[in-house]
Amino acid sequence: MTPRWTTAVLDTQQPGGLAVVRGPDGFLLDDNGPLFAREWIKGQALPVLAEHGIGYLDGEPVYLLELESHTHIQGCRWQGLRAFMLEGDHTLYKVLGYAAQIGTWSREHRFCGSCGLAMTQVPLERAMYCAACDLRSYPRISPSMIVLITRGDEVLLARSPRFVPGVYSTLAGFAEPGESAEECLVREVREEVQLEVKNIQYVGSQCWPFPHSMMLGFHAEYAGGEIVPQADEIEDAQWFNVHNLPPLPASRSIARYLIDLYVARRLGHAEPVLPS
Ligand SMILES: NC(=O)C1=CN([C@@H]2O[C@H](COP(=O)(O)OP(=O)(O)OC[C@H]3O[C@@H](n4cnc5c(N)ncnc54)[C@H](O)[C@@H]3O)[C@@H](O)[C@H]2O)C=CC1
Ligand SMILES: [Mg+2]
Ligand SMILES: [Zn+2]
């Protein structure tokens, strides 16, 4: 089956196609959603910072207009990417998640990080270029590990002060230079709860465009220690029985998948599918 959405670098000199519009408050949307006829929306005198051709949706070319500032358009409103992740059509969320990462990168790479001069878009490549330094900057992706730690019928879940009240999730953290995903896992688990783990198994990965994480999902077994939550980062961490779980993260997150997968295996239920 042909995928409905494929990413591609498109020539912005070509007319036509569809456009998504991103500003400081998320994506623009009207009653038909966040995809606009490109020529029409470009005629609305928007404060466009950058335009990128991002791919094909059902065969139609799709472009991103990244705006300089907030703007009002009659009959339209703004919605953040998280709301599309929670409620929207999955393919549309993939389009917008990709657009958000390209928009963030393009906004943050207008100037060369080495010499400070303005950078230009490289035609037909997803890169910004500084001619003075002969330097290309590509979209940033930040590898992050995420792990479900288990002890028989119990799973270790924790709360960050940033979470929705009541929700508990798996431990996660950004990889640092010089470490493998497994080393990152061992370090983050020690830092966040002071536990030791064994039998580390890679489970799967997920793009997490908030703003540019690549989640590498693992399962690990408890090997020792008492839970000591990290000050400021971890509000609470507990062992929960698989029959008595607290409110969990959104169903499209790999955090939720890691929990659901373990519970399904433990209870002999059908296994969930990892959301891309
Ligand atoms: N898809 C999912 O199911 C989940 C995704 N996540 C994501 O995983 C990522 C890491 O999780 P956290 O616990 O927040 O990380 P963390 O435990 O490493 O702590 C966050 C801190 O890392 C630093 N930081 C921020 N951006 C960084 C970067 N690009 N590289 C290195 N350090 C950075 C900052 O000091 C920040 O306060 C986040 O993007 C988070 O949104 C977290 C949980 C669930
Ligand atoms: Mg963390
Ligand atoms: Zn430069």
CSV table of N, CA, C and O in Angstrom, one decimal, residues 129-243:
chain,number,residue,atom,x,y,z
A,129,TYR,N,22.9,26.6,4.5
A,129,TYR,CA,24.3,26.7,4.1
A,129,TYR,C,24.9,28.0,4.4
A,129,TYR,O,24.3,29.1,4.1
A,130,CYS,N,26.2,28.0,4.9
A,130,CYS,CA,27.0,29.2,5.0
A,130,CYS,C,28.1,29.1,4.0
A,130,CYS,O,29.0,28.3,4.1
A,131,ALA,N,28.1,30.0,3.0
A,131,ALA,CA,29.1,30.0,2.0
A,131,ALA,C,30.5,30.4,2.5
A,131,ALA,O,31.5,29.8,2.1
A,132,ALA,N,30.5,31.3,3.5
A,132,ALA,CA,31.8,31.8,4.0
A,132,ALA,C,32.6,30.7,4.7
A,132,ALA,O,33.8,30.5,4.6
A,133,CYS,N,31.8,29.8,5.4
A,133,CYS,CA,32.4,28.7,6.1
A,133,CYS,C,32.3,27.4,5.4
A,133,CYS,O,32.9,26.3,5.9
A,134,ASP,N,31.6,27.3,4.3
A,134,ASP,CA,31.3,26.1,3.6
A,134,ASP,C,30.7,25.1,4.5
A,134,ASP,O,31.1,23.9,4.6
A,135,LEU,N,29.7,25.5,5.3
A,135,LEU,CA,29.2,24.7,6.4
A,135,LEU,C,27.7,24.5,6.2
A,135,LEU,O,26.9,25.4,5.8
A,136,ARG,N,27.3,23.2,6.3
A,136,ARG,CA,25.9,22.8,6.2
A,136,ARG,C,25.3,22.5,7.5
A,136,ARG,O,26.0,21.8,8.3
A,137,SER,N,24.1,23.0,7.8
A,137,SER,CA,23.4,22.6,9.1
A,137,SER,C,22.2,21.8,8.7
A,137,SER,O,21.3,22.3,8.0
A,138,TYR,N,22.1,20.6,9.3
A,138,TYR,CA,20.9,19.8,9.0
A,138,TYR,C,19.9,19.8,10.2
A,138,TYR,O,20.3,20.2,11.3
A,139,PRO,N,18.7,19.4,10.0
A,139,PRO,CA,17.7,19.4,11.1
A,139,PRO,C,18.3,18.6,12.3
A,139,PRO,O,18.9,17.6,12.2
A,140,ARG,N,18.1,19.2,13.5
A,140,ARG,CA,18.6,18.6,14.7
A,140,ARG,C,17.6,17.5,15.2
A,140,ARG,O,16.4,17.7,15.3
A,141,ILE,N,18.2,16.3,15.6
A,141,ILE,CA,17.4,15.3,16.2
A,141,ILE,C,18.2,14.9,17.5
A,141,ILE,O,19.4,14.7,17.4
A,142,SER,N,17.5,14.8,18.6
A,142,SER,CA,18.1,14.6,19.9
A,142,SER,C,17.7,13.2,20.4
A,142,SER,O,16.6,12.9,20.8
A,143,PRO,N,18.7,12.3,20.3
A,143,PRO,CA,18.4,10.9,20.8
A,143,PRO,C,18.1,10.9,22.3
A,143,PRO,O,18.9,11.6,23.1
A,144,SER,N,17.0,10.3,22.7
A,144,SER,CA,16.6,10.2,24.1
A,144,SER,C,16.3,8.8,24.4
A,144,SER,O,15.6,8.1,23.6
A,145,MET,N,16.7,8.3,25.5
A,145,MET,CA,16.2,6.9,25.9
A,145,MET,C,15.0,7.0,26.8
A,145,MET,O,14.8,7.9,27.5
A,146,ILE,N,14.2,5.9,26.7
A,146,ILE,CA,13.0,5.8,27.6
A,146,ILE,C,12.9,4.4,28.0
A,146,ILE,O,13.1,3.5,27.2
A,147,VAL,N,12.7,4.2,29.3
A,147,VAL,CA,12.7,2.8,29.8
A,147,VAL,C,11.6,2.4,30.8
A,147,VAL,O,11.3,3.2,31.6
A,148,LEU,N,11.0,1.3,30.6
A,148,LEU,CA,10.1,0.7,31.6
A,148,LEU,C,10.9,-0.3,32.4
A,148,LEU,O,11.5,-1.3,31.9
A,149,ILE,N,11.0,0.0,33.7
A,149,ILE,CA,11.7,-0.9,34.7
A,149,ILE,C,10.6,-1.8,35.3
A,149,ILE,O,9.6,-1.2,35.8
A,150,THR,N,10.9,-3.1,35.4
A,150,THR,CA,9.9,-3.9,36.0
A,150,THR,C,10.5,-4.9,37.0
A,150,THR,O,11.7,-5.1,37.0
A,151,ARG,N,9.6,-5.4,37.9
A,151,ARG,CA,10.0,-6.3,39.0
A,151,ARG,C,8.8,-7.2,39.1
A,151,ARG,O,7.9,-6.9,39.9
A,152,GLY,N,8.8,-8.3,38.3
A,152,GLY,CA,7.6,-9.2,38.4
A,152,GLY,C,6.4,-8.5,37.9
A,152,GLY,O,6.3,-7.9,36.9
A,153,ASP,N,5.4,-8.5,38.8
A,153,ASP,CA,4.1,-7.9,38.5
A,153,ASP,C,4.1,-6.4,38.7
A,153,ASP,O,3.1,-5.7,38.5
A,154,GLU,N,5.3,-5.8,39.1
A,154,GLU,CA,5.3,-4.4,39.4
A,154,GLU,C,6.1,-3.6,38.3
A,154,GLU,O,7.1,-4.2,37.8
A,155,VAL,N,5.7,-2.4,38.0
A,155,VAL,CA,6.4,-1.5,37.1
A,155,VAL,C,6.8,-0.2,37.8
A,155,VAL,O,6.0,0.2,38.7
A,156,LEU,N,7.9,0.3,37.5
A,156,LEU,CA,8.4,1.5,38.1
A,156,LEU,C,7.9,2.7,37.3
A,156,LEU,O,8.2,2.8,36.1
A,157,LEU,N,7.1,3.6,37.9
A,157,LEU,CA,6.6,4.8,37.2
A,157,LEU,C,6.9,6.0,38.0
A,157,LEU,O,6.9,5.9,39.3
A,158,ALA,N,7.1,7.1,37.4
A,158,ALA,CA,7.5,8.3,38.1
A,158,ALA,C,6.7,9.5,37.5
A,158,ALA,O,6.2,9.5,36.4
A,159,ARG,N,6.7,10.6,38.3
A,159,ARG,CA,6.1,11.9,37.9
A,159,ARG,C,7.1,13.0,37.9
A,159,ARG,O,7.9,13.2,38.8
A,160,SER,N,7.1,13.7,36.8
A,160,SER,CA,7.8,15.0,36.7
A,160,SER,C,6.9,16.1,37.1
A,160,SER,O,5.7,16.0,36.9
A,161,PRO,N,7.4,17.1,37.7
A,161,PRO,CA,6.5,18.2,38.1
A,161,PRO,C,5.8,18.9,36.9
A,161,PRO,O,4.8,19.6,37.0
A,162,ARG,N,6.3,18.6,35.7
A,162,ARG,CA,5.8,19.2,34.4
A,162,ARG,C,4.5,18.4,34.0
A,162,ARG,O,3.8,18.8,33.1
A,163,PHE,N,4.3,17.2,34.5
A,163,PHE,CA,3.2,16.3,34.0
A,163,PHE,C,1.8,16.8,34.4
A,163,PHE,O,1.7,17.6,35.4
A,164,VAL,N,0.8,16.4,33.6
A,164,VAL,CA,-0.6,16.6,34.0
A,164,VAL,C,-0.8,16.0,35.4
A,164,VAL,O,-0.3,14.9,35.7
A,165,PRO,N,-1.5,16.7,36.3
A,165,PRO,CA,-1.7,16.1,37.7
A,165,PRO,C,-2.1,14.7,37.7
A,165,PRO,O,-3.0,14.3,36.9
A,166,GLY,N,-1.5,13.8,38.5
A,166,GLY,CA,-1.9,12.4,38.6
A,166,GLY,C,-1.2,11.5,37.7
A,166,GLY,O,-1.2,10.3,38.0
A,167,VAL,N,-0.7,11.9,36.6
A,167,VAL,CA,-0.1,11.0,35.6
A,167,VAL,C,1.3,10.5,36.0
A,167,VAL,O,2.1,11.3,36.4
A,168,TYR,N,1.5,9.2,35.8
A,168,TYR,CA,2.8,8.6,36.1
A,168,TYR,C,3.3,8.0,34.8
A,168,TYR,O,2.5,7.5,34.0
A,169,SER,N,4.6,8.1,34.5
A,169,SER,CA,5.2,7.6,33.3
A,169,SER,C,6.5,6.9,33.5
A,169,SER,O,7.0,6.8,34.6
A,170,THR,N,7.1,6.4,32.4
A,170,THR,CA,8.4,5.7,32.4
A,170,THR,C,9.5,6.8,32.6
A,170,THR,O,9.2,8.0,32.4
A,171,LEU,N,10.7,6.3,32.9
A,171,LEU,CA,11.8,7.3,33.0
A,171,LEU,C,12.4,7.5,31.6
A,171,LEU,O,12.4,6.6,30.8
A,172,ALA,N,12.9,8.8,31.4
A,172,ALA,CA,13.4,9.1,30.1
A,172,ALA,C,14.5,10.2,30.3
A,172,ALA,O,14.6,10.8,31.4
A,173,GLY,N,15.4,10.3,29.3
A,173,GLY,CA,16.4,11.3,29.4
A,173,GLY,C,17.2,11.4,28.1
A,173,GLY,O,17.3,10.4,27.3
A,174,PHE,N,17.8,12.6,27.9
A,174,PHE,CA,18.6,12.8,26.7
A,174,PHE,C,20.0,12.1,26.8
A,174,PHE,O,20.6,12.2,27.8
A,175,ALA,N,20.4,11.5,25.6
A,175,ALA,CA,21.7,11.0,25.6
A,175,ALA,C,22.7,12.1,25.6
A,175,ALA,O,22.5,13.1,25.0
A,176,GLU,N,23.8,11.9,26.3
A,176,GLU,CA,24.9,12.9,26.3
A,176,GLU,C,26.0,12.4,25.4
A,176,GLU,O,26.1,11.2,25.1
A,177,PRO,N,26.8,13.4,24.9
A,177,PRO,CA,27.9,13.0,24.0
A,177,PRO,C,28.8,11.9,24.8
A,177,PRO,O,29.0,12.0,26.0
A,178,GLY,N,29.2,10.9,24.0
A,178,GLY,CA,30.2,9.9,24.6
A,178,GLY,C,29.5,8.7,25.1
A,178,GLY,O,30.2,7.8,25.6
A,179,GLU,N,28.2,8.7,25.2
A,179,GLU,CA,27.5,7.5,25.7
A,179,GLU,C,26.6,6.8,24.7
A,179,GLU,O,26.0,7.4,23.8
A,180,SER,N,26.5,5.5,24.9
A,180,SER,CA,25.5,4.7,24.1
A,180,SER,C,24.1,4.9,24.7
A,180,SER,O,24.0,5.4,25.9
A,181,ALA,N,23.1,4.4,24.0
A,181,ALA,CA,21.7,4.5,24.6
A,181,ALA,C,21.6,3.7,25.9
A,181,ALA,O,21.0,4.1,26.8
A,182,GLU,N,22.3,2.6,25.9
A,182,GLU,CA,22.3,1.7,27.1
A,182,GLU,C,23.0,2.4,28.3
A,182,GLU,O,22.5,2.3,29.4
A,183,GLU,N,24.1,3.1,28.0
A,183,GLU,CA,24.8,3.8,29.1
A,183,GLU,C,24.0,5.0,29.6
A,183,GLU,O,24.0,5.3,30.8
A,184,CYS,N,23.3,5.6,28.6
A,184,CYS,CA,22.4,6.7,29.0
A,184,CYS,C,21.3,6.2,29.9
A,184,CYS,O,21.0,6.8,31.0
A,185,LEU,N,20.8,5.0,29.6
A,185,LEU,CA,19.7,4.4,30.4
A,185,LEU,C,20.2,4.2,31.9
A,185,LEU,O,19.5,4.6,32.8
A,186,VAL,N,21.4,3.6,32.0
A,186,VAL,CA,21.9,3.2,33.3
A,186,VAL,C,22.1,4.5,34.1
A,186,VAL,O,21.8,4.7,35.3
A,187,ARG,N,22.7,5.6,33.5
A,187,ARG,CA,23.0,6.8,34.1
A,187,ARG,C,21.7,7.5,34.5
A,187,ARG,O,21.5,8.0,35.7
A,188,GLU,N,20.7,7.6,33.6
A,188,GLU,CA,19.5,8.3,33.9
A,188,GLU,C,18.7,7.6,35.1
A,188,GLU,O,18.1,8.3,35.9
A,189,VAL,N,18.7,6.3,35.0
A,189,VAL,CA,18.0,5.6,36.1
A,189,VAL,C,18.6,5.8,37.5
A,189,VAL,O,18.0,6.1,38.5
A,190,ARG,N,20.0,5.8,37.5
A,190,ARG,CA,20.7,6.2,38.7
A,190,ARG,C,20.4,7.6,39.2
A,190,ARG,O,20.1,7.8,40.3
A,191,GLU,N,20.4,8.5,38.2
A,191,GLU,CA,20.2,9.9,38.6
A,191,GLU,C,18.8,10.2,39.1
A,191,GLU,O,18.6,10.9,40.0
A,192,GLU,N,17.8,9.6,38.4
A,192,GLU,CA,16.4,10.0,38.6
A,192,GLU,C,15.8,9.2,39.8
A,192,GLU,O,14.9,9.7,40.5
A,193,VAL,N,16.2,7.9,40.0
A,193,VAL,CA,15.6,7.1,41.1
A,193,VAL,C,16.6,6.4,42.0
A,193,VAL,O,16.3,5.7,42.9
A,194,GLN,N,17.9,6.4,41.6
A,194,GLN,CA,19.0,5.7,42.3
A,194,GLN,C,18.8,4.2,42.4
A,194,GLN,O,19.2,3.5,43.3
A,195,LEU,N,18.3,3.6,41.3
A,195,LEU,CA,18.1,2.2,41.2
A,195,LEU,C,19.2,1.6,40.2
A,195,LEU,O,19.7,2.3,39.3
A,196,GLU,N,19.4,0.3,40.3
A,196,GLU,CA,20.3,-0.4,39.4
A,196,GLU,C,19.4,-1.3,38.6
A,196,GLU,O,18.4,-1.9,39.1
A,197,VAL,N,19.7,-1.5,37.3
A,197,VAL,CA,18.9,-2.4,36.4
A,197,VAL,C,19.8,-3.4,35.7
A,197,VAL,O,21.0,-3.3,35.6
A,198,LYS,N,19.1,-4.5,35.2
A,198,LYS,CA,19.8,-5.6,34.5
A,198,LYS,C,18.9,-6.0,33.3
A,198,LYS,O,17.7,-5.5,33.2
A,199,ASN,N,19.4,-6.9,32.5
A,199,ASN,CA,18.7,-7.4,31.3
A,199,ASN,C,18.0,-6.3,30.5
A,199,ASN,O,16.8,-6.4,30.2
A,200,ILE,N,18.8,-5.4,30.0
A,200,ILE,CA,18.3,-4.2,29.2
A,200,ILE,C,18.0,-4.7,27.8
A,200,ILE,O,18.9,-5.3,27.2
A,201,GLN,N,16.8,-4.5,27.4
A,201,GLN,CA,16.3,-5.0,26.0
A,201,GLN,C,15.8,-3.8,25.3
A,201,GLN,O,14.9,-3.1,25.8
A,202,TYR,N,16.3,-3.6,24.0
A,202,TYR,CA,15.7,-2.6,23.2
A,202,TYR,C,14.4,-3.0,22.7
A,202,TYR,O,14.2,-4.2,22.3
A,203,VAL,N,13.4,-2.1,22.7
A,203,VAL,CA,12.0,-2.5,22.3
A,203,VAL,C,11.6,-1.8,20.9
A,203,VAL,O,11.1,-2.5,20.0
A,204,GLY,N,11.9,-0.5,20.8
A,204,GLY,CA,11.5,0.2,19.6
A,204,GLY,C,11.7,1.6,19.7
A,204,GLY,O,12.0,2.1,20.8
A,205,SER,N,11.5,2.4,18.6
A,205,SER,CA,11.8,3.8,18.7
A,205,SER,C,10.6,4.6,18.2
A,205,SER,O,9.6,4.1,17.6
A,206,GLN,N,10.6,5.9,18.5
A,206,GLN,CA,9.5,6.8,18.1
A,206,GLN,C,10.0,8.2,17.9
A,206,GLN,O,10.8,8.7,18.7
A,207,CYS,N,9.6,8.9,16.8
A,207,CYS,CA,9.9,10.3,16.7
A,207,CYS,C,9.0,11.1,17.6
A,207,CYS,O,7.8,10.8,17.7
A,208,TRP,N,9.6,12.0,18.4
A,208,TRP,CA,8.9,12.8,19.3
A,208,TRP,C,9.2,14.2,19.1
A,208,TRP,O,10.2,14.8,19.5
A,209,PRO,N,8.3,14.9,18.3
A,209,PRO,CA,8.7,16.2,17.8
A,209,PRO,C,8.4,17.4,18.8
A,209,PRO,O,7.9,18.4,18.4
A,210,PHE,N,8.8,17.2,20.0
A,210,PHE,CA,8.5,18.2,21.1
A,210,PHE,C,9.8,18.6,21.8
A,210,PHE,O,10.0,18.3,22.9
A,211,PRO,N,10.8,19.2,21.2
A,211,PRO,CA,10.7,19.7,19.8
A,211,PRO,C,11.4,18.8,18.8
A,211,PRO,O,11.1,18.9,17.6
A,212,HIS,N,12.4,18.0,19.3
A,212,HIS,CA,13.1,17.2,18.2
A,212,HIS,C,13.8,15.9,18.8
A,212,HIS,O,14.9,15.7,18.6
A,213,SER,N,13.0,15.2,19.6
A,213,SER,CA,13.6,14.0,20.2
A,213,SER,C,13.3,12.8,19.3
A,213,SER,O,12.3,12.7,18.6
A,214,MET,N,14.3,11.8,19.4
A,214,MET,CA,14.1,10.5,18.8
A,214,MET,C,14.2,9.6,20.0
A,214,MET,O,15.2,9.4,20.7
A,215,MET,N,13.0,9.0,20.4
A,215,MET,CA,12.9,8.2,21.6
A,215,MET,C,13.4,6.8,21.3
A,215,MET,O,12.8,6.1,20.3
A,216,LEU,N,14.3,6.3,22.1
A,216,LEU,CA,14.8,4.9,21.9
A,216,LEU,C,14.2,4.1,23.1
A,216,LEU,O,14.6,4.4,24.3
A,217,GLY,N,13.3,3.2,22.9
A,217,GLY,CA,12.5,2.6,24.0
A,217,GLY,C,13.1,1.3,24.4
A,217,GLY,O,13.5,0.4,23.6
A,218,PHE,N,13.2,1.1,25.7
A,218,PHE,CA,13.8,-0.1,26.3
A,218,PHE,C,12.9,-0.7,27.4
A,218,PHE,O,12.1,0.0,28.0
A,219,HIS,N,13.2,-2.0,27.7
A,219,HIS,CA,12.7,-2.6,28.9
A,219,HIS,C,13.9,-3.0,29.7
A,219,HIS,O,14.9,-3.4,29.2
A,220,ALA,N,13.8,-2.9,31.0
A,220,ALA,CA,14.9,-3.3,31.9
A,220,ALA,C,14.3,-3.9,33.2
A,220,ALA,O,13.2,-3.5,33.6
A,221,GLU,N,15.0,-4.8,33.8
A,221,GLU,CA,14.6,-5.4,35.0
A,221,GLU,C,15.3,-4.8,36.2
A,221,GLU,O,16.4,-4.4,36.1
A,222,TYR,N,14.6,-4.7,37.3
A,222,TYR,CA,15.1,-4.1,38.5
A,222,TYR,C,16.3,-5.1,39.0
A,222,TYR,O,16.1,-6.3,39.0
A,223,ALA,N,17.4,-4.5,39.4
A,223,ALA,CA,18.5,-5.3,39.9
A,223,ALA,C,18.9,-4.9,41.4
A,223,ALA,O,19.6,-5.7,42.0
A,224,GLY,N,18.5,-3.7,41.8
A,224,GLY,CA,18.8,-3.4,43.2
A,224,GLY,C,18.6,-1.9,43.6
A,224,GLY,O,18.5,-1.1,42.7
A,225,GLY,N,18.6,-1.7,44.9
A,225,GLY,CA,18.5,-0.3,45.3
A,225,GLY,C,17.1,0.1,45.8
A,225,GLY,O,16.2,-0.7,45.6
A,226,GLU,N,17.1,1.2,46.6
A,226,GLU,CA,15.8,1.7,47.0
A,226,GLU,C,15.5,3.0,46.3
A,226,GLU,O,16.4,3.8,46.0
A,227,ILE,N,14.2,3.3,45.9
A,227,ILE,CA,13.9,4.5,45.2
A,227,ILE,C,14.2,5.8,46.0
A,227,ILE,O,13.7,5.9,47.1
A,228,VAL,N,15.0,6.6,45.3
A,228,VAL,CA,15.3,8.0,45.9
A,228,VAL,C,15.0,8.9,44.7
A,228,VAL,O,15.9,9.0,43.8
A,229,PRO,N,13.9,9.6,44.7
A,229,PRO,CA,13.6,10.5,43.6
A,229,PRO,C,14.6,11.7,43.5
A,229,PRO,O,14.9,12.3,44.6
A,230,GLN,N,15.0,12.0,42.3
A,230,GLN,CA,15.9,13.2,42.1
A,230,GLN,C,15.2,14.5,42.4
A,230,GLN,O,14.1,14.8,41.9
A,231,ALA,N,15.8,15.3,43.2
A,231,ALA,CA,15.3,16.6,43.6
A,231,ALA,C,15.0,17.4,42.3
A,231,ALA,O,15.8,17.4,41.4
A,232,ASP,N,13.9,18.1,42.3
A,232,ASP,CA,13.4,19.0,41.2
A,232,ASP,C,12.9,18.3,40.0
A,232,ASP,O,12.0,18.7,39.3
A,233,GLU,N,13.6,17.2,39.6
A,233,GLU,CA,13.2,16.5,38.3
A,233,GLU,C,12.1,15.5,38.5
A,233,GLU,O,11.2,15.3,37.7
A,234,ILE,N,12.1,14.7,39.7
A,234,ILE,CA,11.2,13.7,39.9
A,234,ILE,C,10.4,14.0,41.2
A,234,ILE,O,10.9,14.0,42.3
A,235,GLU,N,9.1,14.2,41.0
A,235,GLU,CA,8.2,14.6,42.1
A,235,GLU,C,7.9,13.4,43.0
A,235,GLU,O,7.8,13.5,44.2
A,236,ASP,N,7.7,12.2,42.3
A,236,ASP,CA,7.4,11.0,43.0
A,236,ASP,C,7.7,9.8,42.1
A,236,ASP,O,7.5,9.9,40.8
A,237,ALA,N,8.1,8.7,42.6
A,237,ALA,CA,8.3,7.5,41.9
A,237,ALA,C,7.9,6.3,42.7
A,237,ALA,O,8.2,6.3,43.9
A,238,GLN,N,7.2,5.4,42.1
A,238,GLN,CA,6.6,4.2,42.9
A,238,GLN,C,6.6,3.0,42.1
A,238,GLN,O,6.6,3.0,40.8
A,239,TRP,N,6.6,1.8,42.8
A,239,TRP,CA,6.3,0.6,42.1
A,239,TRP,C,4.7,0.4,42.1
A,239,TRP,O,4.1,0.6,43.1
A,240,PHE,N,4.2,0.1,40.9
A,240,PHE,CA,2.8,0.0,40.7
A,240,PHE,C,2.5,-1.5,40.3
A,240,PHE,O,3.2,-2.0,39.3
A,241,ASN,N,1.5,-2.1,40.8
A,241,ASN,CA,1.1,-3.5,40.4
A,241,ASN,C,0.4,-3.3,39.0
A,241,ASN,O,-0.3,-2.4,38.8
A,242,VAL,N,0.6,-4.3,38.1
A,242,VAL,CA,0.0,-4.2,36.8
A,242,VAL,C,-1.5,-4.2,36.8
A,242,VAL,O,-2.2,-3.8,35.9
A,243,HIS,N,-2.1,-4.7,38.0
A,243,HIS,CA,-3.5,-4.7,38.2
A,243,HIS,C,-4.1,-3.4,38.7
A,243,HIS,O,-5.3,-3.2,38.9
